[in-house]
Coordinates of C-alpha atoms (C1' of nucleotides) in Angstrom, one line a residue:
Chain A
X1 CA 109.5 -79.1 -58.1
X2 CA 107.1 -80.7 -55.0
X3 CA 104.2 -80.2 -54.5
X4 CA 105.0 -76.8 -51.9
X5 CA 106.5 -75.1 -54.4
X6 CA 103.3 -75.4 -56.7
X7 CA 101.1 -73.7 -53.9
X8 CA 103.8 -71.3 -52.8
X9 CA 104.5 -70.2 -56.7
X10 CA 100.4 -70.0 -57.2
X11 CA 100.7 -68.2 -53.8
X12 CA 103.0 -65.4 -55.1
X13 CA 101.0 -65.0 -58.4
X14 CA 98.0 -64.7 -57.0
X15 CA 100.3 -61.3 -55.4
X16 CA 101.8 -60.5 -58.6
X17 CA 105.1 -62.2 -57.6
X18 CA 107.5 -64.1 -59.2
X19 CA 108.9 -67.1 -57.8
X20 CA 112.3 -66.1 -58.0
X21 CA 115.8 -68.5 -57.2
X22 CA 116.4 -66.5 -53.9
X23 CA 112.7 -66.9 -53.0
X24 CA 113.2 -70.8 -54.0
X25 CA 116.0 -71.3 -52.0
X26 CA 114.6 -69.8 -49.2
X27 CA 111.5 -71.7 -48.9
X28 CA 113.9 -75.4 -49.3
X29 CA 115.6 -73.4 -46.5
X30 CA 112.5 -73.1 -44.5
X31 CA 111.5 -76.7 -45.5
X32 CA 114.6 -78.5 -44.2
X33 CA 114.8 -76.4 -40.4
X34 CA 112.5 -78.5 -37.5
X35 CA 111.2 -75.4 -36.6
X36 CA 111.4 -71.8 -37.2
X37 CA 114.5 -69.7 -38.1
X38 CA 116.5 -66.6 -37.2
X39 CA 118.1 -64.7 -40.5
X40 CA 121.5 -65.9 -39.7
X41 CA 120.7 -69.4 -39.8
X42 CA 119.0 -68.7 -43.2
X43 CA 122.3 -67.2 -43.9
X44 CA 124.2 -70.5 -42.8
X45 CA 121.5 -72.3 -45.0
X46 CA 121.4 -70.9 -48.3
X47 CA 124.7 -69.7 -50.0
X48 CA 125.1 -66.8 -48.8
X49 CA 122.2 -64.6 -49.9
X50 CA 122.5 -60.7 -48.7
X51 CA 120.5 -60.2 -45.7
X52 CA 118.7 -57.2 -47.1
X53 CA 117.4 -60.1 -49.9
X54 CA 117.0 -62.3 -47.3
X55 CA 114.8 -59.7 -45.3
X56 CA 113.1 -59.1 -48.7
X57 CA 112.2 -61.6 -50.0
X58 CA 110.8 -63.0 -46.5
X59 CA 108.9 -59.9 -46.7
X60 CA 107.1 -60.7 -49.9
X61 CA 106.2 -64.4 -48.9
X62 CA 104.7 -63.3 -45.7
X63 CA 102.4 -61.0 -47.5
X64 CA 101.8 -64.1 -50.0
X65 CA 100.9 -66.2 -47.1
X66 CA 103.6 -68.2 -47.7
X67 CA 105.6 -67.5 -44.3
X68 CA 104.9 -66.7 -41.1
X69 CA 107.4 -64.5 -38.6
X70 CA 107.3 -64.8 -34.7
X71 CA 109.3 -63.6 -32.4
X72 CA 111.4 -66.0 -30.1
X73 CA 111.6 -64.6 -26.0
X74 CA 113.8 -61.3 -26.4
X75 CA 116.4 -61.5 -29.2
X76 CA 115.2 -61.6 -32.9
X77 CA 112.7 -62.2 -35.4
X78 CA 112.2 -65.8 -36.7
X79 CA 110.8 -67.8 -39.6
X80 CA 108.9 -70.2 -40.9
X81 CA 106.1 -71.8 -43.5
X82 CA 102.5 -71.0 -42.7
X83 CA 100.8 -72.9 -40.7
X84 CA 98.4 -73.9 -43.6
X85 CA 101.1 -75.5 -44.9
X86 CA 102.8 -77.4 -42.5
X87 CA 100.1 -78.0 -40.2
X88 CA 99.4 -76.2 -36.2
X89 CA 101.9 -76.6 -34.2
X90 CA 103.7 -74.9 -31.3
X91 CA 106.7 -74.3 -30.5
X92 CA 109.5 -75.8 -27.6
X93 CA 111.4 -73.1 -26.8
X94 CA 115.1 -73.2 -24.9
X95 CA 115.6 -70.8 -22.3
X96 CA 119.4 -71.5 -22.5
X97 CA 120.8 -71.2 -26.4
X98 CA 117.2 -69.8 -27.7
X99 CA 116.6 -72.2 -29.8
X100 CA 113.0 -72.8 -31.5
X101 CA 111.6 -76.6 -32.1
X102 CA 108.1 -77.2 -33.9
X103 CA 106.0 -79.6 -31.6
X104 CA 102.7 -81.0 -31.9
X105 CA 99.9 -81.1 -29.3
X106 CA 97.7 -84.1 -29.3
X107 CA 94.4 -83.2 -31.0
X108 CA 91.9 -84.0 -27.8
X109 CA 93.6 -81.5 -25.9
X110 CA 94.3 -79.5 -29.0
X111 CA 90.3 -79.1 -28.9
X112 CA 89.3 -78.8 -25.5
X113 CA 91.3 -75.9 -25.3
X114 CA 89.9 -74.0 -28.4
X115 CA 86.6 -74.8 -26.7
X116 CA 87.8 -73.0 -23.5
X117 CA 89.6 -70.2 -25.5
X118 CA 87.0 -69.3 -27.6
X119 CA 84.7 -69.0 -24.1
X120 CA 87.4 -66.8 -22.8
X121 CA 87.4 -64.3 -25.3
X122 CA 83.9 -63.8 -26.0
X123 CA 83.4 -63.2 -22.7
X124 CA 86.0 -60.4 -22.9
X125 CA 83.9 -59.2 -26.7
X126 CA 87.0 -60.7 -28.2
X127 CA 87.2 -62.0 -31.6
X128 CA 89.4 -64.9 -31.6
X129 CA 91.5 -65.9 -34.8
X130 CA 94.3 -68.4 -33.4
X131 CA 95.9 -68.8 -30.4
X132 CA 99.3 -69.6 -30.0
X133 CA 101.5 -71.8 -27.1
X134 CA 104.9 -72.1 -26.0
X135 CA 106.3 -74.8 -24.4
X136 CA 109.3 -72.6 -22.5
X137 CA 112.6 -74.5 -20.9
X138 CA 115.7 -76.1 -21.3
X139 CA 116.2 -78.3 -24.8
X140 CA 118.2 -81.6 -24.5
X141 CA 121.6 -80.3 -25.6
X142 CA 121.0 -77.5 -22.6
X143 CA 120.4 -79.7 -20.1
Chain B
X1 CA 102.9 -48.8 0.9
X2 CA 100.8 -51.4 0.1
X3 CA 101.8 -55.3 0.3
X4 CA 102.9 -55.1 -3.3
X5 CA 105.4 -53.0 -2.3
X6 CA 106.7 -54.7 0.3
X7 CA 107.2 -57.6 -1.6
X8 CA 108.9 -55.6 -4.4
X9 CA 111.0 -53.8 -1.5
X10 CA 112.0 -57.5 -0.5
X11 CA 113.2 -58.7 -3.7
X12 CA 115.6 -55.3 -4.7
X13 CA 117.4 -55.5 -1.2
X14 CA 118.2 -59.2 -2.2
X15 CA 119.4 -58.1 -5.3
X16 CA 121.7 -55.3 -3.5
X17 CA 119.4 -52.5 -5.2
X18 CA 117.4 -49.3 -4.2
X19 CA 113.6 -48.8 -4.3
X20 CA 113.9 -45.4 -5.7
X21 CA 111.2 -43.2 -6.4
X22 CA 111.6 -43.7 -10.2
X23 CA 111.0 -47.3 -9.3
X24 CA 107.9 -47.3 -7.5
X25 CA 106.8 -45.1 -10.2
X26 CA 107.4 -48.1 -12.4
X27 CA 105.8 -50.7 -10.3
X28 CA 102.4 -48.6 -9.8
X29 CA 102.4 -48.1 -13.4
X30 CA 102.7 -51.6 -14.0
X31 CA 100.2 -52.2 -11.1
X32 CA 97.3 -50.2 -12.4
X33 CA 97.6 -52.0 -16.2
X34 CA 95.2 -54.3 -17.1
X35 CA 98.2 -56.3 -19.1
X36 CA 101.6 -55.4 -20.2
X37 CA 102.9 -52.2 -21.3
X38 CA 104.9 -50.9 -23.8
X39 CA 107.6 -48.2 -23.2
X40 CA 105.4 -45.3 -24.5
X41 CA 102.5 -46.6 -22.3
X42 CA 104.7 -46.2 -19.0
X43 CA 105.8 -42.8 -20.1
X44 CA 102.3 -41.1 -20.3
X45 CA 101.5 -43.3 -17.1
X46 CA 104.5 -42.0 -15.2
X47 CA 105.1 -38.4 -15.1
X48 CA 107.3 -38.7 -18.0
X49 CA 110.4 -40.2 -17.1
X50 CA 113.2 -40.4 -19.7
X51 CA 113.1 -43.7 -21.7
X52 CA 116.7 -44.4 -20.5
X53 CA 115.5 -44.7 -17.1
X54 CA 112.7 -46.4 -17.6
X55 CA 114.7 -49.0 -19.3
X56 CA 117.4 -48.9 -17.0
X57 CA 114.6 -49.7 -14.2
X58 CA 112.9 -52.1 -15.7
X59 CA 115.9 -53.8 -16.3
X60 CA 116.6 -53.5 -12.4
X61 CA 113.3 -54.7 -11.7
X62 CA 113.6 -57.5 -13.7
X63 CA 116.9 -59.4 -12.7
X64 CA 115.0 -58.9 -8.9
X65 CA 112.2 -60.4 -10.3
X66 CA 109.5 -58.3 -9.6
X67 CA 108.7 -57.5 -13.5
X68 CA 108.4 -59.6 -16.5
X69 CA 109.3 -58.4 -20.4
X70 CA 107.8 -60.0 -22.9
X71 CA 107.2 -59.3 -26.9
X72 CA 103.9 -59.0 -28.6
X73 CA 103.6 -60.0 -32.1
X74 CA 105.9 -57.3 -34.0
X75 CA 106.2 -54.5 -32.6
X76 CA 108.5 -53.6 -29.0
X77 CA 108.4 -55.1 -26.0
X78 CA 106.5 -55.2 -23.0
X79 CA 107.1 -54.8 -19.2
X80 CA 104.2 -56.6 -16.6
X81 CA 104.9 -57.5 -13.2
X82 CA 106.0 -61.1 -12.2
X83 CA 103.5 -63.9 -12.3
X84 CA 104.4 -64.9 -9.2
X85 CA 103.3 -61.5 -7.4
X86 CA 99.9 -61.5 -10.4
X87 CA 99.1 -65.2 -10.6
X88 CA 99.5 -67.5 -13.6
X89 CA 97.6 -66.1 -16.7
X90 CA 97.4 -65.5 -20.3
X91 CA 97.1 -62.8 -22.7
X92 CA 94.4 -61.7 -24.8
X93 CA 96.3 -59.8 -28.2
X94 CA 94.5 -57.5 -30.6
X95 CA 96.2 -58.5 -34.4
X96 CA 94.6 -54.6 -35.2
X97 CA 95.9 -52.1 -32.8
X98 CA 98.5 -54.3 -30.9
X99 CA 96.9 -54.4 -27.6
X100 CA 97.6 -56.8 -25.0
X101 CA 95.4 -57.4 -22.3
X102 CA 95.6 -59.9 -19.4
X103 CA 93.3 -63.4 -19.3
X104 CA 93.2 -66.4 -17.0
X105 CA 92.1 -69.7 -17.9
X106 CA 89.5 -71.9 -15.7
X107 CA 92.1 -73.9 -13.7
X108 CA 90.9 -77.4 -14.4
X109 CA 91.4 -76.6 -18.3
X110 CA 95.4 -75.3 -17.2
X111 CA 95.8 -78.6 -15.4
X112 CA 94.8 -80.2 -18.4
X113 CA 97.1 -78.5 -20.5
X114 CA 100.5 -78.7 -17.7
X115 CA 99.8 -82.7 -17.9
X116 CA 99.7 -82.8 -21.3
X117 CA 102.7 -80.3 -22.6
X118 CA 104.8 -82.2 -19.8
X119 CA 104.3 -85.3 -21.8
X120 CA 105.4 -83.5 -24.5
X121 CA 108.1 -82.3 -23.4
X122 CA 109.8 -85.1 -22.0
X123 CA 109.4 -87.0 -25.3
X124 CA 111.8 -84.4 -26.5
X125 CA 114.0 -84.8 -23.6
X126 CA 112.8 -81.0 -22.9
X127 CA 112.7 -79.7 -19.2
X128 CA 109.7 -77.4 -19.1
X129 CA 109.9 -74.6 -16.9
X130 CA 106.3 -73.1 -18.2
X131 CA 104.4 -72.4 -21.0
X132 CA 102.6 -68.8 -22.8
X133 CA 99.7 -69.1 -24.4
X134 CA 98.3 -66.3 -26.3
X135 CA 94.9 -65.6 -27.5
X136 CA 95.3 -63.3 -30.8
X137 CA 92.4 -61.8 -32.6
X138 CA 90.5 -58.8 -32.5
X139 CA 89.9 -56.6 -29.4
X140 CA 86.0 -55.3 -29.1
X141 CA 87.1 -51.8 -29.7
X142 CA 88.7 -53.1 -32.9
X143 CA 86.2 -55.2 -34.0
Chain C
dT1 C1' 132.9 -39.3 1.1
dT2 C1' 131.5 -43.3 -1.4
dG3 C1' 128.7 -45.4 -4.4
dC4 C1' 124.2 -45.9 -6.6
dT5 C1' 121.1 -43.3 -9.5
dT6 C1' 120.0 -40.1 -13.0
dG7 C1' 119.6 -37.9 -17.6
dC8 C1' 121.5 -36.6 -21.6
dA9 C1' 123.7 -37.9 -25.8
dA10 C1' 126.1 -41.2 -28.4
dA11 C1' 126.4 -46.3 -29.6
dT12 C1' 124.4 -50.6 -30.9
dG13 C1' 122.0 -54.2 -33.4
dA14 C1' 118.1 -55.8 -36.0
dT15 C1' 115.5 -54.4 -39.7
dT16 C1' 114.1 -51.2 -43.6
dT17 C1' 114.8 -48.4 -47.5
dG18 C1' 117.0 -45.5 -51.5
dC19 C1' 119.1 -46.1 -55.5
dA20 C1' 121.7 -47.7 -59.3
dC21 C1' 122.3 -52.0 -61.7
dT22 C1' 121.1 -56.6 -63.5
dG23 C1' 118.3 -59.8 -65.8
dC24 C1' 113.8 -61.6 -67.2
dT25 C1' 109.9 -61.2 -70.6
Chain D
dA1 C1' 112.5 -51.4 -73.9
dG2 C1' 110.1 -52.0 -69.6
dC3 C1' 109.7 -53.6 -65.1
dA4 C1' 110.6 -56.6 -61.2
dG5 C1' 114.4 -58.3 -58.5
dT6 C1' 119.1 -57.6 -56.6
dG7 C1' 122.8 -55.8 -53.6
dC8 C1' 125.2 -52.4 -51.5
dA9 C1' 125.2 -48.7 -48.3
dA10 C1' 122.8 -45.4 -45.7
dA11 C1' 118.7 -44.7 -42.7
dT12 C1' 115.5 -46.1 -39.0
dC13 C1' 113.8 -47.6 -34.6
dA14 C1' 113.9 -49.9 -30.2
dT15 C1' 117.1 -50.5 -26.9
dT16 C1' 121.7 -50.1 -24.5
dT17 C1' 125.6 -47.8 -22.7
dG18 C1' 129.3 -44.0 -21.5
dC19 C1' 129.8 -40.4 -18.8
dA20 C1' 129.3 -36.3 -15.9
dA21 C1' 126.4 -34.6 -12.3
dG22 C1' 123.0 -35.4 -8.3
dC23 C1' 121.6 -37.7 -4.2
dA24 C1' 121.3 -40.7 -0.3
dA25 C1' 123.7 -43.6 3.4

DNA sequence: TTGCTTGCAAATGATTTGCACTGCT
DNA sequence: AGCAGTGCAAATCATTTGCAAGCAA
């Protein structure tokens, strides 16, 4: 048991949740993927867990603060760890196959652009939480 | 028939297609929105065309390149017009009551960012075509 | 007339939910 | 025993599509 699954099970007690072999398996799921998930690659991941589990249980860990779901360019939903757990990141995402790839933006520029975000939105009487960025084109294999 | 128009008229000849009445009903829609729409949101904007030919247009309008759909955070999607005929910009997304509105960054802080995700994406071997960036928090109305 | 467009209703596909059952505690 | 978690099948919701009728070139 590492040192995730100690925050994610104090996680889903804190929400009266169990930390269940499904919910186990799909958080190593979610671990091992470079990036975030659709449910059929979960599918292909774990052994074959029902998707109405799979839905489930993703359900329950995102209220735990445990996962996070996005939504790629049109298809379907995707999934992955919070980002308080694994860090902010964005995303590369492939035009051609759809496919999602965690990617980290250099911390000066990460910066300067909060500064100039947070500008933006007051000036619109926003309230700004997070922002989030896409990197949108063709991935390697695509090419 | 303003300029917009005959831009848009341009684009569906090239793409062998109409510019129907239910279509310009679209594109002013889409005009007169201060960011992207959703389905429902054209329909009490337009004089309440049927959502199969709303979709059926947009779709249209799309592969001719006049309109852009994009997806919020859960939710549906949503229909703006092409950057190209808008300019380059962002969007400003209320994590309350889903709204979307549009936001453009100073210039010299989008340079910044183009130099820097193009880095990035070549270390991946990624071609980047563009990139989304979303400001999500709470809208003033919200707040 | 010929073919694109329309509008309804039915089909699709991702996601959610009802319900009976299993397995912890 | 009591209650949360499971898995199937049916329901839901946005979106797409088939088809018959309308309209424009």
């Amino acid at each position: 048991m590492s040192e995730l699954d100690d925050v994610v099970l104090a996680r889903l007690v804190a929400s009266d949740q169990r930390y269940t072999p499904a919910r186990r398996a799909l958080v190593a799921a979610l671990r091992c993927a470079g990036g975030p998930v659709s449910i059929q690659e979960i599918q292909g991941l774990t052994d074959d867990l029902p998707q109405s589990s799979i839905y489930r249980n993703l359900s329950v860990l995102e209220a735990a603060g445990v996962v996070t779901r996005i939504v790629g360019n049109y298809e379907f939903g995707r999934f992955e760890l919070a980002e308080d757990l694994i860090g902010h990141h964005h995303h590369l995402l492939c035009e051609e196959c759809g496919a999602m790839l965690d990617v980290t933006v250099p911390p000066a520029i990460e910066r300067q652009l909060d500064e100039a975000l947070e500008k933006l939105a007051k000036r619109s009487g926003f309230t700004l939480h997070h922002h989030r960025l896409d990197l949108v084109g063709r991935c390697a294999q695509c090419k």
